[in-house]
Amino acid sequence: MNLHFTPEEQAFRHEVKQFIAASLPADIQHKVHNGLILERDDYVRWQQALHARGWGGSSWAKEFGGTGWSAVQKYIFEEECAAAGAPRIVPFGVKMVAPVIMAFGSPAQQQRFLPGILSGEEWWCQGYSEPGSGSDLASVKTSAQREGDHYLVNGQKTWTTQAQYADWIFCLVRTDNEVKPQRGISFLLIDMKSPGITVRPIITMDGAHEVNEVWFDNVKVPAENLVGEENAGWTYAKFLLGHERTNIAGIGIAKRELARLKRIASQETKNGKPLIEDPHFSLRIAQIQIDLNALEITNLRVLSAEEQRRTPGPEASILKIKGTEIQQAITELMTQAVGTYALPLRREAMAAGYDGEHAGPAYASSLAANYLNMRKLSIYGGSNEIQKNIIAQMILGL
Ligand SMILES: Cc1cc2nc3c(=O)[nH]c(=O)nc-3n(C[C@H](O)[C@H](O)[C@H](O)COP(=O)(O)OP(=O)(O)OC[C@H]3O[C@@H](n4cnc5c(N)ncnc54)[C@H](O)[C@@H]3O)c2cc1C
């Protein structure tokens, strides 16, 4: 195991830094560094900039127009993007459905869908969860009945992130009720403009419209939009979830936010001194820093194993749990640092170009919303309780 970056990897890091410095729009960078609201256009502009450089598919094989980067190169890229204040790559297209289409889709599906994902022109969302089917995904009920050359889809998906922006949704649907639940699921690609689809916003406790309910009422989906074989969708679903969990530790983001926490704690005061000099507060920052350093080493060990062609196993669950706990702890300390100024929840003060008053320092206006929003990290992408079960069974053998 080698935890040091090679000269080639260091040169690559330099190249990534230079590209970001030249290509990341300043207004987007400002929003990310200050926890302001990002819109569809911000994500699309960044994806387009990456695409123009040939880096739109950082995790894709070259044959599909991707970079063909190694696991370490992907890590360096994501770390530098996060540090510089680039928006996260919206995962639903590039990192989730695209690998499934590449591995199991028909050549016609690959030609139809992959270019739009790479260029950022087509926005995807994920239709897995339903009321009553989140952790227990095998119990999905949304049905797809084959009728000649199309499926008729009925049911409801929930928690669908950014479905309000989406052109397409990939869905787990039930195509057989008579077999073991896992054996009767199929994987369908559905045009969000299809008649019979209704998107209803769910406003989360931070006041944001990020997630939705998606309803299907006799939606006709061409049979050619079935990925792979009918009733084999569970295999593709699990393959996708494996991709969903890569880079889940969020080391780069945590480093950026920890630096922001230190900046805030240097500006806030306690008993006439910078808060960062307060022994109790600085101890808590130090604890997070130590946890983050340890997690980074663990992440590098996983990457090193991946380089030797060992696919990441249950240790991905450790990265998910610890990575999300660290990000949540950072936002918790940020809100505590500004005290009562974090109490007002005013989303208008988080919009770029807002020139009204702030209750306290401008940087405090986004902290409450960010704190509340970060509670989701330990739920989505496979909740932390489920990850602990995986560790108990597969690592500890309990
Ligand atoms: C902000 C947000 C965005 C999301 N975006 C999407 C999206 O875009 N597309 C999509 O398909 N889904 C999305 N999800 C859904 C997410 O994947 C589910 O919320 C998650 O899988 C948990 O399922 P659930 O909500 O049904 O909770 P449940 O499965 O009902 O779990 C409730 C609680 O019980 C615990 N629990 C359940 N089973 C066990 C067990 N066996 N052992 C121990 N504890 C257990 C859980 O960990 C959790 O704490 C999103 C969720 C959130 C919060």
Coordinates of C-alpha atoms and ligand atoms in Angstrom, one line a residue:
M1 CA 0.0 0.0 0.0
N2 CA 1.4 3.4 -1.0
L3 CA -0.3 6.4 0.5
H4 CA 1.9 9.0 -1.3
F5 CA 1.0 10.5 -4.6
T6 CA 3.4 9.8 -7.4
P7 CA 5.0 12.6 -9.4
E8 CA 2.6 11.9 -12.2
E9 CA -0.4 12.3 -9.8
Q10 CA 1.1 15.5 -8.4
A11 CA 1.4 16.8 -12.0
F12 CA -2.2 15.8 -12.6
R13 CA -3.3 17.7 -9.5
H14 CA -1.5 20.8 -10.8
E15 CA -3.3 20.4 -14.2
V16 CA -6.7 20.2 -12.4
K17 CA -5.9 23.2 -10.3
Q18 CA -5.0 25.2 -13.4
F19 CA -8.1 24.2 -15.2
I20 CA -10.4 25.1 -12.3
A21 CA -8.7 28.5 -11.9
A22 CA -9.3 29.2 -15.6
S23 CA -12.8 27.7 -15.9
L24 CA -14.9 27.9 -12.8
P25 CA -17.2 30.9 -13.1
A26 CA -16.6 33.3 -10.2
D27 CA -20.3 33.7 -9.3
I28 CA -20.7 30.0 -8.9
Q29 CA -17.6 29.8 -6.8
H30 CA -18.8 32.6 -4.6
K31 CA -22.1 30.8 -4.0
V32 CA -20.4 27.5 -3.0
H33 CA -17.9 29.2 -0.7
N34 CA -20.7 31.0 1.1
G35 CA -23.4 28.3 1.2
L36 CA -25.7 30.3 -1.1
I37 CA -28.5 28.8 -3.2
L38 CA -27.4 27.0 -6.4
E39 CA -29.8 26.8 -9.4
R40 CA -30.0 24.4 -12.3
D41 CA -28.1 26.8 -14.5
D42 CA -25.1 26.8 -12.1
Y43 CA -24.8 23.0 -12.2
V44 CA -25.2 23.0 -16.0
R45 CA -22.7 25.7 -16.7
W46 CA -20.1 23.8 -14.6
Q47 CA -20.9 20.5 -16.3
Q48 CA -20.6 22.2 -19.7
A49 CA -17.1 23.7 -18.7
L50 CA -16.0 20.2 -17.8
H51 CA -17.4 18.7 -21.0
A52 CA -15.6 21.3 -23.1
R53 CA -12.3 20.1 -21.4
G54 CA -13.2 16.5 -22.1
W55 CA -13.7 15.9 -18.3
G56 CA -17.5 15.7 -18.3
G57 CA -17.4 12.0 -17.5
S58 CA -14.6 11.8 -14.9
S59 CA -15.6 8.3 -13.9
W60 CA -16.4 7.0 -17.4
A61 CA -14.4 4.8 -19.6
K62 CA -12.8 6.4 -22.6
E63 CA -14.8 4.4 -25.1
F64 CA -17.9 6.3 -23.9
G65 CA -16.3 9.7 -24.0
G66 CA -15.1 9.6 -20.5
T67 CA -11.6 10.4 -19.0
G68 CA -10.6 6.8 -18.2
W69 CA -9.0 8.2 -15.0
S70 CA -7.7 5.9 -12.3
A71 CA -9.4 5.9 -8.8
V72 CA -6.7 8.2 -7.5
Q73 CA -7.1 10.7 -10.3
K74 CA -10.8 10.8 -9.7
Y75 CA -10.1 11.4 -6.0
I76 CA -7.6 14.2 -6.7
F77 CA -10.1 15.8 -9.2
E78 CA -13.0 15.7 -6.7
E79 CA -10.8 17.0 -3.9
E80 CA -9.5 20.0 -6.0
C81 CA -13.0 20.8 -7.3
A82 CA -14.4 20.8 -3.7
A83 CA -11.5 22.9 -2.4
A84 CA -12.0 25.5 -5.2
G85 CA -15.7 25.9 -4.6
A86 CA -17.0 24.0 -7.7
P87 CA -20.6 22.7 -7.4
R88 CA -20.9 19.0 -6.9
I89 CA -21.4 17.0 -10.1
V90 CA -25.1 16.2 -10.1
P91 CA -24.8 12.4 -9.7
F92 CA -28.0 11.1 -11.1
G93 CA -26.9 11.3 -14.7
V94 CA -23.2 11.1 -14.8
K95 CA -22.6 8.8 -11.8
M96 CA -25.7 6.7 -11.5
V97 CA -27.8 6.0 -14.6
A98 CA -24.9 6.3 -17.1
P99 CA -22.8 3.4 -15.6
V100 CA -26.0 1.3 -15.7
I101 CA -26.7 2.2 -19.4
M102 CA -23.0 1.5 -20.3
A103 CA -23.0 -1.9 -18.6
F104 CA -26.5 -3.1 -19.3
G105 CA -28.2 -0.8 -21.8
S106 CA -28.6 -1.5 -25.5
P107 CA -26.3 0.2 -28.0
A108 CA -29.3 2.3 -29.1
Q109 CA -29.8 3.5 -25.5
Q110 CA -26.1 4.3 -25.1
Q111 CA -26.2 6.4 -28.3
R112 CA -29.4 8.1 -27.3
F113 CA -28.7 9.0 -23.6
L114 CA -25.0 9.2 -22.9
P115 CA -24.1 12.3 -25.0
G116 CA -26.9 14.4 -23.3
I117 CA -25.6 13.3 -19.8
L118 CA -22.0 14.2 -20.7
S119 CA -22.9 17.6 -22.0
G120 CA -25.3 18.4 -19.2
E121 CA -28.1 19.0 -21.6
E122 CA -30.4 16.4 -20.1
W123 CA -31.1 16.4 -16.4
W124 CA -31.9 13.1 -14.7
C125 CA -33.5 12.2 -11.4
Q126 CA -33.6 8.9 -9.4
G127 CA -37.0 7.2 -9.0
Y128 CA -36.1 4.5 -6.4
S129 CA -37.7 5.4 -3.1
E130 CA -41.5 5.2 -2.5
P131 CA -43.5 5.8 0.7
G132 CA -42.8 2.5 2.5
S133 CA -39.8 1.5 0.3
G134 CA -36.6 3.3 1.2
S135 CA -34.3 1.1 3.1
D136 CA -36.4 -1.9 2.0
L137 CA -36.1 -1.1 -1.6
A138 CA -37.1 -4.5 -2.8
S139 CA -40.7 -3.8 -1.8
V140 CA -41.3 -1.1 -4.5
K141 CA -44.9 -1.1 -5.7
T142 CA -45.0 1.3 -8.6
S143 CA -46.2 -1.0 -11.4
A144 CA -45.3 -1.3 -15.0
Q145 CA -47.6 -3.5 -17.1
R146 CA -46.5 -4.5 -20.5
E147 CA -49.1 -3.7 -23.2
G148 CA -47.8 -4.5 -26.7
D149 CA -44.9 -2.1 -27.5
H150 CA -45.1 -0.1 -24.3
Y151 CA -45.4 -0.3 -20.5
L152 CA -48.2 1.3 -18.5
V153 CA -46.7 2.8 -15.3
N154 CA -48.8 3.6 -12.2
G155 CA -47.6 4.5 -8.7
Q156 CA -45.7 7.1 -6.7
K157 CA -42.0 7.8 -6.0
T158 CA -40.9 10.1 -3.2
W159 CA -37.9 12.1 -2.1
T160 CA -37.0 12.5 -5.7
T161 CA -34.2 15.0 -5.6
Q162 CA -34.4 17.9 -8.2
A163 CA -37.2 16.2 -10.1
Q164 CA -38.4 19.7 -10.8
Y165 CA -35.5 20.2 -13.1
A166 CA -35.4 16.7 -14.6
D167 CA -35.9 15.7 -18.3
W168 CA -35.7 12.0 -17.5
I169 CA -36.2 9.7 -14.5
F170 CA -34.8 6.2 -14.0
C171 CA -37.2 4.1 -12.1
L172 CA -37.5 0.8 -10.4
V173 CA -40.9 -0.6 -11.3
R174 CA -42.7 -3.8 -10.4
T175 CA -43.2 -6.0 -13.4
D176 CA -44.1 -9.3 -11.6
N177 CA -46.0 -9.7 -8.4
E178 CA -45.9 -13.5 -8.3
V179 CA -42.2 -14.0 -7.5
K180 CA -39.8 -13.2 -4.7
P181 CA -39.8 -9.3 -4.5
Q182 CA -36.3 -9.0 -5.8
R183 CA -37.1 -11.1 -8.9
G184 CA -40.0 -9.0 -10.2
I185 CA -38.4 -5.5 -10.5
S186 CA -37.4 -3.8 -13.8
F187 CA -35.4 -0.7 -14.6
L188 CA -37.2 1.8 -16.8
L189 CA -36.1 5.1 -18.3
I190 CA -39.0 7.5 -18.4
D191 CA -39.4 10.9 -20.1
M192 CA -40.6 13.4 -17.5
K193 CA -42.7 15.1 -20.2
S194 CA -44.9 12.0 -20.6
P195 CA -48.6 12.6 -20.0
G196 CA -49.7 11.3 -16.6
I197 CA -46.6 12.4 -14.6
T198 CA -47.1 14.9 -11.8
V199 CA -44.3 16.4 -9.8
R200 CA -45.2 17.8 -6.4
P201 CA -42.7 19.7 -4.3
I202 CA -41.7 18.6 -0.8
I203 CA -40.4 21.6 1.2
T204 CA -37.8 20.5 3.6
M205 CA -37.2 22.0 7.1
D206 CA -34.5 24.3 5.7
G207 CA -37.2 25.9 3.6
A208 CA -35.7 24.5 0.4
H209 CA -37.4 22.9 -2.6
E210 CA -35.0 20.1 -3.3
V211 CA -37.1 17.0 -3.1
N212 CA -40.4 16.0 -4.7
E213 CA -43.1 13.4 -5.0
V214 CA -43.5 12.0 -8.5
W215 CA -46.8 10.5 -9.4
F216 CA -47.4 8.2 -12.4
D217 CA -51.0 7.8 -13.7
N218 CA -51.2 5.5 -16.6
V219 CA -47.9 6.7 -18.1
K220 CA -47.1 5.1 -21.4
V221 CA -43.4 4.2 -21.6
P222 CA -42.0 2.7 -24.9
A223 CA -40.7 -0.9 -24.3
E224 CA -37.4 0.2 -25.8
N225 CA -36.8 2.2 -22.6
L226 CA -36.5 -0.9 -20.6
V227 CA -32.8 -1.4 -19.5
G228 CA -31.5 -5.0 -19.9
E229 CA -34.0 -7.7 -19.2
E230 CA -37.5 -7.5 -17.7
N231 CA -37.5 -8.5 -14.0
A232 CA -33.7 -8.3 -13.8
G233 CA -33.8 -4.7 -12.5
W234 CA -32.6 -5.6 -9.0
T235 CA -29.2 -6.5 -10.3
Y236 CA -28.9 -3.2 -12.1
A237 CA -30.2 -1.3 -9.0
K238 CA -27.5 -2.8 -6.8
F239 CA -24.9 -2.1 -9.4
L240 CA -26.0 1.6 -9.4
L241 CA -26.0 1.8 -5.6
G242 CA -22.4 0.6 -5.7
H243 CA -21.6 3.7 -7.9
E244 CA -23.7 5.9 -5.7
R245 CA -21.5 5.2 -2.7
T246 CA -18.1 6.0 -4.3
N247 CA -16.6 9.2 -3.1
I248 CA -19.3 9.3 -0.5
A249 CA -16.7 10.2 2.2
G250 CA -16.8 13.8 0.9
I251 CA -13.2 14.5 2.1
G252 CA -12.8 17.5 -0.2
I253 CA -16.0 19.1 0.9
A254 CA -15.3 18.5 4.6
K255 CA -11.9 20.1 4.2
R256 CA -13.4 23.2 2.5
E257 CA -16.1 23.5 5.1
L258 CA -13.7 23.0 8.0
A259 CA -11.6 25.9 6.6
R260 CA -14.8 28.0 6.5
L261 CA -15.5 27.0 10.1
K262 CA -12.0 28.2 11.1
R263 CA -12.5 31.5 9.3
I264 CA -15.8 32.1 11.0
A265 CA -14.4 31.1 14.4
S266 CA -11.6 33.6 13.8
Q267 CA -14.0 36.4 13.2
E268 CA -16.4 35.6 16.0
T269 CA -15.4 36.6 19.5
K270 CA -15.9 35.2 23.0
N271 CA -14.9 37.3 26.1
G272 CA -13.1 39.8 23.8
K273 CA -11.0 37.1 22.1
P274 CA -11.4 35.3 18.8
L275 CA -13.6 32.3 19.3
I276 CA -10.9 30.0 17.7
E277 CA -8.7 30.8 20.7
D278 CA -11.3 29.5 23.2
P279 CA -9.9 26.2 24.5
H280 CA -13.3 24.4 24.5
F281 CA -14.2 25.5 21.0
S282 CA -10.7 24.9 19.5
L283 CA -10.7 21.4 21.1
R284 CA -13.9 20.6 19.2
I285 CA -12.4 21.8 16.0
A286 CA -9.3 19.8 16.6
Q287 CA -11.4 16.7 17.2
I288 CA -13.1 17.1 13.8
Q289 CA -9.7 17.7 12.2
I290 CA -8.3 14.5 13.7
D291 CA -11.3 12.5 12.6
L292 CA -11.0 14.0 9.1
N293 CA -7.3 13.1 8.9
A294 CA -8.0 9.6 10.0
L295 CA -10.9 9.3 7.4
E296 CA -8.7 10.6 4.7
I297 CA -6.1 7.9 5.4
T298 CA -8.8 5.2 5.4
N299 CA -10.1 6.6 2.1
L300 CA -6.6 6.5 0.6
R301 CA -6.3 2.9 1.8
V302 CA -9.5 2.0 0.0
L303 CA -8.3 3.8 -3.1
S304 CA -5.0 2.0 -2.9
A305 CA -6.8 -1.3 -2.8
E306 CA -9.0 -0.2 -5.7
E307 CA -5.8 0.5 -7.8
Q308 CA -4.8 -3.1 -7.2
R309 CA -8.2 -4.0 -8.7
R310 CA -9.9 -5.0 -5.5
T311 CA -13.3 -3.4 -5.7
P312 CA -14.4 -1.5 -2.6
G313 CA -16.3 -3.7 -0.3
P314 CA -18.1 -3.0 3.0
E315 CA -15.4 -0.5 4.0
A316 CA -17.4 2.0 1.8
S317 CA -19.9 1.9 4.6
I318 CA -17.3 3.2 7.1
L319 CA -16.5 6.0 4.7
K320 CA -20.2 6.9 4.4
I321 CA -20.9 6.9 8.2
K322 CA -17.8 8.8 9.2
G323 CA -17.8 11.2 6.3
T324 CA -21.4 12.2 6.9
E325 CA -20.9 12.5 10.7
I326 CA -17.9 14.8 10.1
Q327 CA -19.9 17.1 7.7
Q328 CA -22.7 17.2 10.1
A329 CA -20.4 18.1 13.0
I330 CA -18.9 20.9 11.1
T331 CA -22.2 22.6 10.3
E332 CA -23.2 22.1 13.9
L333 CA -20.1 24.0 15.1
M334 CA -20.6 26.7 12.5
T335 CA -24.1 27.5 13.8
Q336 CA -22.9 27.4 17.4
A337 CA -20.1 29.8 16.5
V338 CA -22.5 32.5 15.4
G339 CA -24.9 31.8 18.2
T340 CA -28.3 33.6 18.0
Y341 CA -27.4 35.0 14.5
A342 CA -28.0 31.5 13.2
L343 CA -31.6 31.5 14.4
P344 CA -33.4 33.4 11.6
L345 CA -34.1 31.1 8.7
R346 CA -34.4 33.5 5.8
R347 CA -33.8 31.9 2.4
E348 CA -34.0 35.2 0.6
A349 CA -30.8 36.2 2.4
M350 CA -29.1 33.2 0.8
A351 CA -29.8 34.2 -2.8
A352 CA -26.9 35.6 -4.8
G353 CA -27.2 39.3 -5.2
Y354 CA -29.3 39.8 -2.0
D355 CA -28.7 43.4 -0.8
G356 CA -31.1 43.6 2.1
E357 CA -30.1 43.5 5.7
H358 CA -28.6 40.5 7.5
A359 CA -29.5 39.8 11.2
G360 CA -25.8 39.5 12.0
P361 CA -22.7 39.0 9.8
A362 CA -23.6 38.1 6.2
Y363 CA -21.9 34.7 6.5
A364 CA -24.3 33.8 9.3
S365 CA -27.4 34.0 7.1
S366 CA -26.9 30.6 5.4
L367 CA -25.7 28.7 8.4
A368 CA -29.1 27.6 9.9
A369 CA -30.4 26.4 6.6
N370 CA -27.1 24.6 5.8
Y371 CA -27.2 23.0 9.3
L372 CA -30.7 21.7 8.8
N373 CA -30.1 20.6 5.2
M374 CA -27.0 18.5 6.3
R375 CA -29.2 16.3 8.5
K376 CA -30.1 14.5 5.2
L377 CA -26.6 13.1 4.7
S378 CA -27.0 10.3 7.2
I379 CA -30.3 9.2 5.6
Y380 CA -29.9 9.2 1.8
G381 CA -27.6 7.0 -0.2
G382 CA -28.3 4.2 2.3
S383 CA -29.0 5.4 5.8
N384 CA -26.2 5.1 8.4
E385 CA -28.1 2.6 10.5
I386 CA -28.2 0.3 7.5
Q387 CA -24.5 0.9 6.9
K388 CA -23.8 -0.2 10.5
N389 CA -25.8 -3.4 9.8
I390 CA -23.5 -4.0 6.8
I391 CA -20.4 -3.5 8.9
A392 CA -21.7 -5.7 11.7
Q393 CA -22.5 -8.5 9.3
M394 CA -19.8 -8.3 6.7
I395 CA -16.8 -6.9 8.6
L396 CA -17.4 -8.0 12.2
G397 CA -19.2 -11.2 11.2
L398 CA -21.9 -10.7 13.8
Ligands
LIG1 C1 -32.9 14.7 1.2 C2 -33.2 13.4 0.6 C3 -33.0 13.2 -0.8 C4 -33.3 11.9 -1.3 N1 -33.2 11.8 -2.7 C5 -33.7 10.6 -3.2 C6 -33.7 10.5 -4.7 O1 -33.4 11.4 -5.4 N2 -34.2 9.4 -5.2 C7 -34.6 8.3 -4.4 O2 -35.0 7.3 -5.0 N3 -34.6 8.4 -3.0 C8 -34.1 9.5 -2.4 N4 -34.1 9.6 -1.1 C9 -34.6 8.5 -0.3 C10 -33.6 7.8 0.6 O3 -32.8 7.0 -0.2 C11 -34.4 7.1 1.7 O4 -34.9 8.1 2.5 C12 -33.5 6.2 2.5 O5 -33.2 5.0 1.7 C13 -34.2 5.7 3.8 O6 -35.5 5.2 3.5 P1 -36.8 5.7 4.2 O7 -36.9 7.2 4.2 O8 -38.0 4.9 3.7 O9 -36.6 5.3 5.8 P2 -36.9 3.9 6.4 O10 -36.3 2.8 5.6 O11 -38.4 3.8 6.8 O12 -36.1 4.0 7.7 C14 -36.5 4.8 8.9 C15 -35.4 4.6 9.9 O13 -35.3 3.3 10.3 C16 -33.9 2.8 10.1 N5 -34.0 1.4 9.6 C17 -34.7 0.9 8.6 N6 -34.5 -0.4 8.4 C18 -33.5 -0.7 9.4 C19 -32.8 -1.9 9.7 N7 -33.1 -3.1 9.0 N8 -32.0 -1.9 10.8 C20 -31.7 -0.8 11.4 N9 -32.3 0.4 11.2 C21 -33.2 0.4 10.1 C22 -33.4 3.7 9.0 O14 -32.0 3.8 9.0 C23 -34.0 5.0 9.4 O15 -33.3 5.7 10.4 C24 -33.8 10.8 -0.5 C25 -33.9 11.0 0.9 C26 -33.6 12.3 1.4 C27 -33.8 12.5 2.9

